Coordinates of C-alpha atoms in Angstrom, one line a residue:
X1 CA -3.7 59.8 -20.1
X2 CA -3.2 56.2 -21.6
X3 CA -3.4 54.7 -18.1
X4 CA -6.9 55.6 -17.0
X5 CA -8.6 53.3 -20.0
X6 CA -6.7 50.8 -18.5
X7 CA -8.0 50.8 -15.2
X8 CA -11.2 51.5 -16.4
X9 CA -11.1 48.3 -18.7
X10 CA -9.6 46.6 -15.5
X11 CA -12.5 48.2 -12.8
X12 CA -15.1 46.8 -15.5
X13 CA -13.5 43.5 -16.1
X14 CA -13.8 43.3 -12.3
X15 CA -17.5 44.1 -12.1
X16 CA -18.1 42.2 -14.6
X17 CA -16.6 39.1 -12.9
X18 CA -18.3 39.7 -9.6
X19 CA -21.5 40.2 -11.4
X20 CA -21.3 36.4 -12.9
X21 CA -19.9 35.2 -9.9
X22 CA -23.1 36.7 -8.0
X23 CA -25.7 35.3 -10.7
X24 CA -23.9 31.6 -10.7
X25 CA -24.2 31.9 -6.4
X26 CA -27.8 32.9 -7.2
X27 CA -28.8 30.3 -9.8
X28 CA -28.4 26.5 -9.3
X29 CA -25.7 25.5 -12.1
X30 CA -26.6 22.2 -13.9
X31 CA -24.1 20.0 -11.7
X32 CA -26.5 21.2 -8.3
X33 CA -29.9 21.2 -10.1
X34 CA -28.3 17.6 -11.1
X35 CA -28.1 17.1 -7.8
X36 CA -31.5 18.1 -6.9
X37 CA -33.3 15.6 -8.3
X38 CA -33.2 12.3 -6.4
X39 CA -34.2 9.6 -9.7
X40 CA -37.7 9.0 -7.6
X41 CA -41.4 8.9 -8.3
X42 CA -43.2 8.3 -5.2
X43 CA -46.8 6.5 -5.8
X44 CA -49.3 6.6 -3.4
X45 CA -52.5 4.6 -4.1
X46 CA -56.5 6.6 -3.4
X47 CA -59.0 3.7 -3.5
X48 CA -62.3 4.1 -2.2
X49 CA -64.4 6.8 -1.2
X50 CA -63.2 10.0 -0.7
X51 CA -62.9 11.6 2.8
X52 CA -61.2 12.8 5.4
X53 CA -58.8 10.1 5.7
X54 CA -58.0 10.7 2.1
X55 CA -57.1 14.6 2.4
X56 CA -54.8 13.1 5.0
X57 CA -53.2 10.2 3.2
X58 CA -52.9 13.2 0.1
X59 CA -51.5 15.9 2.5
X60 CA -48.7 13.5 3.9
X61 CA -48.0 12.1 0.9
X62 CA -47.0 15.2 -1.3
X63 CA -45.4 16.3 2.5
X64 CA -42.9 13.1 2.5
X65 CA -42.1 13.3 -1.8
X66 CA -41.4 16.6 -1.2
X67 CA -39.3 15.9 2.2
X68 CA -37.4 13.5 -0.1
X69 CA -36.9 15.6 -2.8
X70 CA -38.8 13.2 -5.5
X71 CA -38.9 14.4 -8.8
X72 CA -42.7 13.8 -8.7
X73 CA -45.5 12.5 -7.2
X74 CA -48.5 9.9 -8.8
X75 CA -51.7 9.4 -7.1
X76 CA -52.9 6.1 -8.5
X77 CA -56.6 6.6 -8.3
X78 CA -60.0 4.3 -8.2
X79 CA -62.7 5.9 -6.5
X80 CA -66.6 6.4 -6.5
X81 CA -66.4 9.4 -5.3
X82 CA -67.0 11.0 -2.3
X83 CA -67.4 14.3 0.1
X84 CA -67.6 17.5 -1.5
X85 CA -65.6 19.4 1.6
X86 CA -63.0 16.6 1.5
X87 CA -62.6 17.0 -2.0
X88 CA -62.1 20.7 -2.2
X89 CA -59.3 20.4 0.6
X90 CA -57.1 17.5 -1.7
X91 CA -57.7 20.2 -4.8
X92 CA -56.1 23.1 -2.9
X93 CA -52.8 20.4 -1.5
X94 CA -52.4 19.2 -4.8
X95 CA -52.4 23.1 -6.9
X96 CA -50.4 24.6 -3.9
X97 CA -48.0 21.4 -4.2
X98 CA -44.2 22.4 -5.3
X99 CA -43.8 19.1 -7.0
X100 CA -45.4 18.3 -9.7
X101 CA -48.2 15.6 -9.0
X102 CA -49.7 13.5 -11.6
X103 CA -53.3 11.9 -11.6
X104 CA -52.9 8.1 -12.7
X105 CA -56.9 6.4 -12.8
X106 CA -55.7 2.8 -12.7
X107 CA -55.7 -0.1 -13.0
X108 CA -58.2 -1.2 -16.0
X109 CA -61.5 -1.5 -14.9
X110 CA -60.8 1.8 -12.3
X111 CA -62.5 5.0 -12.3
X112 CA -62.6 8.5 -11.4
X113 CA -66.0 9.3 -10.9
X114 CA -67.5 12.0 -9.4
X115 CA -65.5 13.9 -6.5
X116 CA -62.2 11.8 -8.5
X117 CA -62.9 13.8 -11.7
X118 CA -62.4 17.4 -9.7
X119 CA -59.0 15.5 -8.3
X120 CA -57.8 14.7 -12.0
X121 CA -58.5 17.9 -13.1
X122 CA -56.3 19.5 -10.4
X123 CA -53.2 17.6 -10.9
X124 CA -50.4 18.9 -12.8
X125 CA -50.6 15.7 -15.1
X126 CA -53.5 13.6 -16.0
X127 CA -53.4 9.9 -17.2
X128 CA -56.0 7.1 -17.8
X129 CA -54.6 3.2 -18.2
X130 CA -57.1 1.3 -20.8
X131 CA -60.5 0.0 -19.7
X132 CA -60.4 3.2 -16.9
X133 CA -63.6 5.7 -17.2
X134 CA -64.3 9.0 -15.1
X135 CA -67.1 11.8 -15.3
X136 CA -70.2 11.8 -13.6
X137 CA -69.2 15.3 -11.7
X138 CA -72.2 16.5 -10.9
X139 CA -72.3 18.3 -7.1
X140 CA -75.0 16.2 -6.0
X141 CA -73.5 12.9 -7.6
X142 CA -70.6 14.0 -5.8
X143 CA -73.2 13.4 -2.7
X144 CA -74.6 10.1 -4.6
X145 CA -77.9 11.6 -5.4
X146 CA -79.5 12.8 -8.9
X147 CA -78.9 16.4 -10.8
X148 CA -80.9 18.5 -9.0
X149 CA -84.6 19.2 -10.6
X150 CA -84.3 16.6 -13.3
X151 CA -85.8 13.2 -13.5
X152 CA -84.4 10.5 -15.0
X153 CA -83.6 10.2 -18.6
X154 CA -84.6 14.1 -18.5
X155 CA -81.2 15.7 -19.1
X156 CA -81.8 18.6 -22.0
X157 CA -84.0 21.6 -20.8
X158 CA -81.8 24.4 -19.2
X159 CA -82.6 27.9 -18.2
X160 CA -80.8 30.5 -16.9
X161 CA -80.3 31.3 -13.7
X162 CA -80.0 34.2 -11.5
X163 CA -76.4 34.3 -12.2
X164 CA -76.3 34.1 -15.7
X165 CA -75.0 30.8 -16.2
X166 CA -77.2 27.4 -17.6
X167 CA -79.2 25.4 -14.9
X168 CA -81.1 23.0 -15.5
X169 CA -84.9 23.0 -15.5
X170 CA -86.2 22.9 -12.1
X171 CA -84.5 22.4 -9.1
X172 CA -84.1 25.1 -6.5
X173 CA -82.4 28.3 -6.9
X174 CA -79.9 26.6 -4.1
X175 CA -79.1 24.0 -6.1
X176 CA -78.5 25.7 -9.0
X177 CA -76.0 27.9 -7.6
X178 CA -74.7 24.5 -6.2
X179 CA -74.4 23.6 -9.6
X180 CA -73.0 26.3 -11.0
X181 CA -70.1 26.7 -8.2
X182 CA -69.0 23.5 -9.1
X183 CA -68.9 24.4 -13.2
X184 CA -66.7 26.9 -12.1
X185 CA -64.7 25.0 -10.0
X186 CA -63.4 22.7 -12.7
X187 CA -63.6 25.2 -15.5
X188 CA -60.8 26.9 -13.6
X189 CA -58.6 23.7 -13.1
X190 CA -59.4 22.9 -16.7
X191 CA -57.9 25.8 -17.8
X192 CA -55.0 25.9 -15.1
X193 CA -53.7 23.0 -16.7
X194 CA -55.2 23.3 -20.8
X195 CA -57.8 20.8 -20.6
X196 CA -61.2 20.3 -22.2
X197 CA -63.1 22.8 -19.8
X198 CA -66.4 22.4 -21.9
X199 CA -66.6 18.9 -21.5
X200 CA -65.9 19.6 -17.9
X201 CA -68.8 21.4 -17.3
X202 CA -70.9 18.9 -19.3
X203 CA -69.9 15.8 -17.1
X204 CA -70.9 18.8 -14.1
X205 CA -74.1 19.6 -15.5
X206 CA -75.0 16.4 -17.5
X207 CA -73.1 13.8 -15.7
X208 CA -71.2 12.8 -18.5
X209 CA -68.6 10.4 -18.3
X210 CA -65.9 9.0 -20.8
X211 CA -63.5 5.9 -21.4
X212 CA -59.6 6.6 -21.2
X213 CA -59.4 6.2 -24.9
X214 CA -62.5 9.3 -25.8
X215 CA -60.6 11.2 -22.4
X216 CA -57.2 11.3 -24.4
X217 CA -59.1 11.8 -27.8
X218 CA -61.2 14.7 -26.2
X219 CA -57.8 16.8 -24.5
X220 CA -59.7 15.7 -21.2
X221 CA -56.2 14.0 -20.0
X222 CA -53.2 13.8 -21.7
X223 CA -51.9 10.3 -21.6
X224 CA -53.0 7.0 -22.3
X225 CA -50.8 4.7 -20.5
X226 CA -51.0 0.7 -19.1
X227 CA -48.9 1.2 -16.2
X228 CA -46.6 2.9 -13.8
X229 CA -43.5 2.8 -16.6
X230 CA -45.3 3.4 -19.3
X231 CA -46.9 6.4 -18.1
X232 CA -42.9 7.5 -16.9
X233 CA -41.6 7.0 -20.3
X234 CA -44.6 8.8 -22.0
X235 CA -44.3 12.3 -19.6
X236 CA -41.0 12.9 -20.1
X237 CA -40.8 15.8 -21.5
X238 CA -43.7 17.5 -21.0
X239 CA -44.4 20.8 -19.1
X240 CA -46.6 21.4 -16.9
X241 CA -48.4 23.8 -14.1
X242 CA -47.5 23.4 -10.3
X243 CA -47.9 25.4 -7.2
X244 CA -44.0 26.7 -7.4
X245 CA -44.6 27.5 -11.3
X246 CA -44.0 25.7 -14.5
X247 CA -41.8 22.8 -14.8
X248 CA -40.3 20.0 -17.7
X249 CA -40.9 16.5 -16.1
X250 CA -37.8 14.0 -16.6
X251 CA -39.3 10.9 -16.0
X252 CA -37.4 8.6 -17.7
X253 CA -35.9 5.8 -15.5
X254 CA -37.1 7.1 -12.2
X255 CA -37.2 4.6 -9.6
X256 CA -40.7 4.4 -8.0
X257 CA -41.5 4.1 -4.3
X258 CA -44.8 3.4 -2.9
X259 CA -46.0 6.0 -0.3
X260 CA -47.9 4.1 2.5
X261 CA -50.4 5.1 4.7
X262 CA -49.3 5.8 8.4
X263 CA -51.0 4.2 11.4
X264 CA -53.3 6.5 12.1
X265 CA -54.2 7.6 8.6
X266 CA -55.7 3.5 8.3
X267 CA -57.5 3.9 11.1
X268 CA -58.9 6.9 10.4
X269 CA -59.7 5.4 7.3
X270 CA -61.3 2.4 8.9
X271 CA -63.2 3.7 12.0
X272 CA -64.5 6.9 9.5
X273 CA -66.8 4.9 7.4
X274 CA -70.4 5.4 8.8
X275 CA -71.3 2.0 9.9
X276 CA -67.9 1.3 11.7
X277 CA -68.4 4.8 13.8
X278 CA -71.7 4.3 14.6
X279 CA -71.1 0.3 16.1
X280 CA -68.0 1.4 18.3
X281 CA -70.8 4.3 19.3
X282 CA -73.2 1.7 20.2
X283 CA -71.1 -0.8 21.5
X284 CA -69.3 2.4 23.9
X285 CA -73.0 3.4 25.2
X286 CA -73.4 -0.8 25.7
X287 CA -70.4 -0.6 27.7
X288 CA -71.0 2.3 29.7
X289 CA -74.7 1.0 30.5
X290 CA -74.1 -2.6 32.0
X291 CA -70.5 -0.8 33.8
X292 CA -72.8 1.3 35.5
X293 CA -75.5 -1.5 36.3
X294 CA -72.8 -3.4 37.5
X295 CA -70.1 -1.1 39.4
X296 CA -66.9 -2.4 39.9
X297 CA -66.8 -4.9 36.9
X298 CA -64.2 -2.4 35.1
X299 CA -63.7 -4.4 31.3
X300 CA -67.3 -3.1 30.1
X301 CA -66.7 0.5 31.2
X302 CA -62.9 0.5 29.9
X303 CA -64.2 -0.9 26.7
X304 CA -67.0 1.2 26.2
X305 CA -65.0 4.2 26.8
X306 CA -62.8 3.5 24.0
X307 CA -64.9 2.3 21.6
X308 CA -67.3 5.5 22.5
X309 CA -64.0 8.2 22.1
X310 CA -63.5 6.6 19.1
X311 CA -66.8 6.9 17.5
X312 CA -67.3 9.7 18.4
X313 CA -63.9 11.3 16.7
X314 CA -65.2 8.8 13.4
X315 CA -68.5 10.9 13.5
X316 CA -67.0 14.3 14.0
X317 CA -64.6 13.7 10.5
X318 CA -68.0 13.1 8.7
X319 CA -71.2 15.4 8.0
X320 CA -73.3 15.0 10.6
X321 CA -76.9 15.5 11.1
X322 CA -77.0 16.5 14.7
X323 CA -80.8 16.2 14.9
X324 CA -80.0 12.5 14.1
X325 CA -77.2 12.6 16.9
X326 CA -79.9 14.2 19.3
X327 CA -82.8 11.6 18.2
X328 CA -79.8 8.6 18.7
X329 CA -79.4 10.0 22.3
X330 CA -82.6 10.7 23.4
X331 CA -83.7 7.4 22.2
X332 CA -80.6 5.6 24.4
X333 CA -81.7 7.6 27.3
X334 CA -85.9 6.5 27.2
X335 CA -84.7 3.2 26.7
X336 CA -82.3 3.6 29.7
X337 CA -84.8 5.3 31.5
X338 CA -86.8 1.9 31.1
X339 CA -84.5 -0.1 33.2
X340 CA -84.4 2.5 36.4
X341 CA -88.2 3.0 36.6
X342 CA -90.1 0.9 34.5
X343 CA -93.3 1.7 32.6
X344 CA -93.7 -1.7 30.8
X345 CA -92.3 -0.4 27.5
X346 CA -94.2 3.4 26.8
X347 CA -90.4 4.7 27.7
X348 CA -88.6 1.7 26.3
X349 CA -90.9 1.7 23.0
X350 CA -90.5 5.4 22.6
X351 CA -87.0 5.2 22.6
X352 CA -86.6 2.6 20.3
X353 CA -88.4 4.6 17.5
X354 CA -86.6 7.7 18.3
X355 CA -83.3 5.1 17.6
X356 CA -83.9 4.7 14.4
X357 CA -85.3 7.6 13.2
X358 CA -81.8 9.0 14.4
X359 CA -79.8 6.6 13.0
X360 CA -81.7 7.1 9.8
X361 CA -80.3 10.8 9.7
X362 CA -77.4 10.2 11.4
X363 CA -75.2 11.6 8.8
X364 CA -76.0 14.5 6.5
X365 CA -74.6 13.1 3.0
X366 CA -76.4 11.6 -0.1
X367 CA -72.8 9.7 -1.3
X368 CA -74.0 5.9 -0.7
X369 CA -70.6 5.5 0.4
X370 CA -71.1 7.8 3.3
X371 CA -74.6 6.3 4.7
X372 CA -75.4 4.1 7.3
X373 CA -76.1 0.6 5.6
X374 CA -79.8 -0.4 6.3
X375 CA -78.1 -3.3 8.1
X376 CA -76.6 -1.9 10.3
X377 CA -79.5 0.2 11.4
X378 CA -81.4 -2.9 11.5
X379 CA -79.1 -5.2 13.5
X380 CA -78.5 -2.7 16.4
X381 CA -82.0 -1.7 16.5
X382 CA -83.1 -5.7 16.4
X383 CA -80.1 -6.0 19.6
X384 CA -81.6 -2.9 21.1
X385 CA -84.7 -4.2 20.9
X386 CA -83.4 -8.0 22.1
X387 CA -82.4 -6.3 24.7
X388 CA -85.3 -3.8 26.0
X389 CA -87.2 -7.0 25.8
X390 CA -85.1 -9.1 28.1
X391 CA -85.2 -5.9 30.5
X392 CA -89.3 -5.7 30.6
X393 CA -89.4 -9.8 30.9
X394 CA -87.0 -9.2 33.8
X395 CA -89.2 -6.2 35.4
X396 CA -92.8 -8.5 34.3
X397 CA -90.8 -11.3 36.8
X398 CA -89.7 -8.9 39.4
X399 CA -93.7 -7.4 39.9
X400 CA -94.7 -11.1 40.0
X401 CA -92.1 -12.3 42.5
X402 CA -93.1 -12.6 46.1
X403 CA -91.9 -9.9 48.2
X404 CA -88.7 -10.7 50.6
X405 CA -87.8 -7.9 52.6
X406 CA -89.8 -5.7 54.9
X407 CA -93.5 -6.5 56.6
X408 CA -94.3 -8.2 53.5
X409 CA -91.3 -10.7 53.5
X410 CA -91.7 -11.4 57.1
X411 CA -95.1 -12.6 56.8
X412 CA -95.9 -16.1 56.7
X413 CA -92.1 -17.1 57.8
X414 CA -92.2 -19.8 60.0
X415 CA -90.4 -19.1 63.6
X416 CA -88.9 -21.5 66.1
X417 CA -89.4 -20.6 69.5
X418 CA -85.5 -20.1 71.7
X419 CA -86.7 -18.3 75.0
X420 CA -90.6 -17.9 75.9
X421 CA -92.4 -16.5 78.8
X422 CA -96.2 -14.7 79.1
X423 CA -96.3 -14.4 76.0
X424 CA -93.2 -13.0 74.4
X425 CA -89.8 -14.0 74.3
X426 CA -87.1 -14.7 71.4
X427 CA -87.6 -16.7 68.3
X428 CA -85.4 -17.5 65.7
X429 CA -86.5 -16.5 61.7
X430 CA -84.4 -16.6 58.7
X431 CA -81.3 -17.8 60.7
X432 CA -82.3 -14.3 62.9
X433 CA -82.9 -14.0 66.1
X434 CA -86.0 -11.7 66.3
X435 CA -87.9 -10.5 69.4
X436 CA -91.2 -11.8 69.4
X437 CA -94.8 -12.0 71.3
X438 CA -97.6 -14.1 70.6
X439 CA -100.2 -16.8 72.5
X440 CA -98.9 -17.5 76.2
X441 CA -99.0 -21.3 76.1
X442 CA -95.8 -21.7 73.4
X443 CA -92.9 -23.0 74.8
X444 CA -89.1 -23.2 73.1
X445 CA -89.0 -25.6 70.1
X446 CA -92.7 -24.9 68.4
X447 CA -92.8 -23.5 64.9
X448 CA -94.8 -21.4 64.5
X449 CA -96.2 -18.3 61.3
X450 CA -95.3 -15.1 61.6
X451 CA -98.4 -12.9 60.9
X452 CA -97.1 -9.9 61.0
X453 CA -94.3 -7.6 62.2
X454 CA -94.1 -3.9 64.9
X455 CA -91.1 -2.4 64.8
X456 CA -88.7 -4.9 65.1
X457 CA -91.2 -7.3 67.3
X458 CA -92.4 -10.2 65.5
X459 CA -96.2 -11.1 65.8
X460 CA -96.9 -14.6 66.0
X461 CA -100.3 -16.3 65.1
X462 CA -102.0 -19.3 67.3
X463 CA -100.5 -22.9 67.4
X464 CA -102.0 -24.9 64.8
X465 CA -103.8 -28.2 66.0

């Protein structure tokens, strides 16, 4: 009877070794999570307006710190904002991110504004260096424009809306549930992360803004700090929200490495902005226009067909107004229809117009930073215009030109005579030798007008005395 407490103490001594041995295979010990971490902060910088090639230099970014196993990730950011789409795809990478990603508006004299305030409020970890400001979050500012139904200086009335929520005073319903979207876009990552989500919605509905200093004071970000090590020594420590769950940062002594754009992600960056996509556009239809006028010259066509591909991919990344794209095109093609049958500038003049009304609405965004500059639109349309002139001076010439070919060009071509007999015989015209009949009494050697032409017979006119 004494032996079978033993073996039960032995059979449970057992299980309870192979049930530690199972949790220590399951759960990192502190020598492997040790390992884990690689002592790196990667940094990559966001300047400029946000866009396409931004949720790409974001998505690769977070894609190589966490291929590298960095212990986190800071997006040094100084923008003006930017497009609304392009904005809502970085806020998804960066909540969905497993490491943990910190906001860093820097250096002084930086800001956040607009479409960069959403992005701070999304990281796991905000920060502000001295003399740095964001706010100004409202949806349309995100666009560059005005809150919608208010004038200037005319911030206060609200009503409610159809939803329930504060709008302000005028405006359309449209942009009031633009409006209030966007409140409860960043009330959400305001309270994801523990942040001030009524000042949130103020800098949404009001366009409020702050200094680093009244951001810190006001739980709108949670660290003041002057620079890269600075703000590493300050989070350490702290916990926060990512898209794999909550986690303690240890910052201290990281080494950081700069995250740099790839190829392609520059020039998307480059040939994106507006004005750049619309000249390779113009100078690809330039291109295309004088290959074709002058088959077989290759350069021209090869160029233009790059630079066209390319602006055309640039234009397809941004909010376009097709109408503008349509107006752009038809005008290209009146003016082109000017040079194969002209009409001494109704087509040409058309098409000019129809240019820039095009160009003007080219693309569907209120952000300045995403509109065609003024002169730009002017420049092409006063080289358009250089050269639809040059074309109807050429055509004016070509009407006024006496006619070489045909009945036309034959007449009045002097002819000397080779062979001659009653009256017809061969004469040579234009370094041709032409058949020819005329008076009876020429003889080989006289010059003599042609008057007119049959057929291929030349008609001479009488000797002159």
């Amino acid at each position: 009877m004494k032996t079978v407490p033993a073996k039960m103490r032995h059979l449970a001594a057992a299980a309870l070794a192979l049930a530690g041995l199972v949790l220590w295979a399951a759960a990192p010990g502190a020598a492997e999570r040790q390992e884990q971490r690689s002592g790196i902060a990667a940094l990559s910088d966001i300047t400029g307006a946000i866009g396409p090639a931004t949720v790409k230099q974001i998505g690769e970014a977070i894609e190589t710190a966490e291929a590298e196993r960095a212990d986190i990730l800071i997006l040094r950011i100084n923008t003006p904002g930017g497009l609304v789409d392009s904005t809502r795809d970085i806020i998804s990478l960066i909540t969905t991110a497993d490491i943990p990603v910190i906001g860093y508006v820097a250096p002084a004299g930086a800001h956040a504004a607009s479409a960069g305030t959403y992005i701070m409020y999304a990281t796991s970890l905000a920060a502000m260096a001295p003399g740095s400001n964001l706010g100004a979050a409202t949806p349309v500012q995100m666009g560059g424009g005005g809150l919608p139904g208010l004038g200037e200086g005319d911030k206060t009335p609200e009503t409610k809306d159809a939803d329930g929520g504060k709008a302000p005073s005028g405006g359309t319903a449209m942009e009031h549930k633009i409006v209030n979207d966007a409140v409860a876009l960043i009330r959400g990552l305001a309270e994801l992360h523990g942040r001030n989500a009524d000042w949130a919605e103020k800098a949404v509905r009001e366009g409020a803004s702050l200094t680093a200093s009244d951001a810190v004071k006001q739980n709108v970000v949670e660290l003041l700090a002057g620079n890269v090590g600075e703000l590493l020594e300050k989070a350490d420590g702290r916990e926060v929200v990512t898209g794999a769950g909550k986690v303690t940062l240890e910052t201290k002594g990281l080494i950081v490495r700069t995250i740099e754009p790839d190829f392609l992600t520059k020039l998307l960056s480059l040939i994106s902005h507006p004005n750049v996509a619309f000249v390779l556009m113009m100078i690809g239809i330039y291109g295309l226009i004088f290959e074709f006028s002058n088959p077989g010259s290759f350069g021209p066509g090869i160029i233009g067909s790059i630079c066209l591909v390319l602006g055309f991919y640039a234009l397809n990344q941004l909010p376009l107004d097709y109408a503008g794209l349509a107006l752009i095109a038809l005008g290209i093609g009146l003016m082109v229809a000017e040079a194969v049958t002209p009409t001494f500038g109704a087509l040409g003049l058309g098409g000019l117009v129809a240019f820039v009304i095009g160009a003007t609405m080219l693309v569907d965004s209120d952000a300045p930073e995403f509109q065609l500059s003024w002169s730009v639109i002017a420049i092409t349309t006063i080289v358009t215009g250089l050269l639809l002139i040059l074309l109807l001076g050429y055509v004016w010439r070509e009407q006024r030109r006496r006619v070489t070919t045909g009945r036309e060009g034959m007449t009045g071509v002097k002819a000397r005579i080779v062979e001659w007999r009653e009256g017809e015989g061969y004469v040579l015209a234009q370094s041709e030798r032409w058949h020819a009949r005329g008076p009876r009494d020429l003889k080989p050697g006289d010059e003599i007008a042609v008057t007119g032409l049959d057929g291929l017979t030349l008609i001479l006119g009488e000797p002159q005395g």
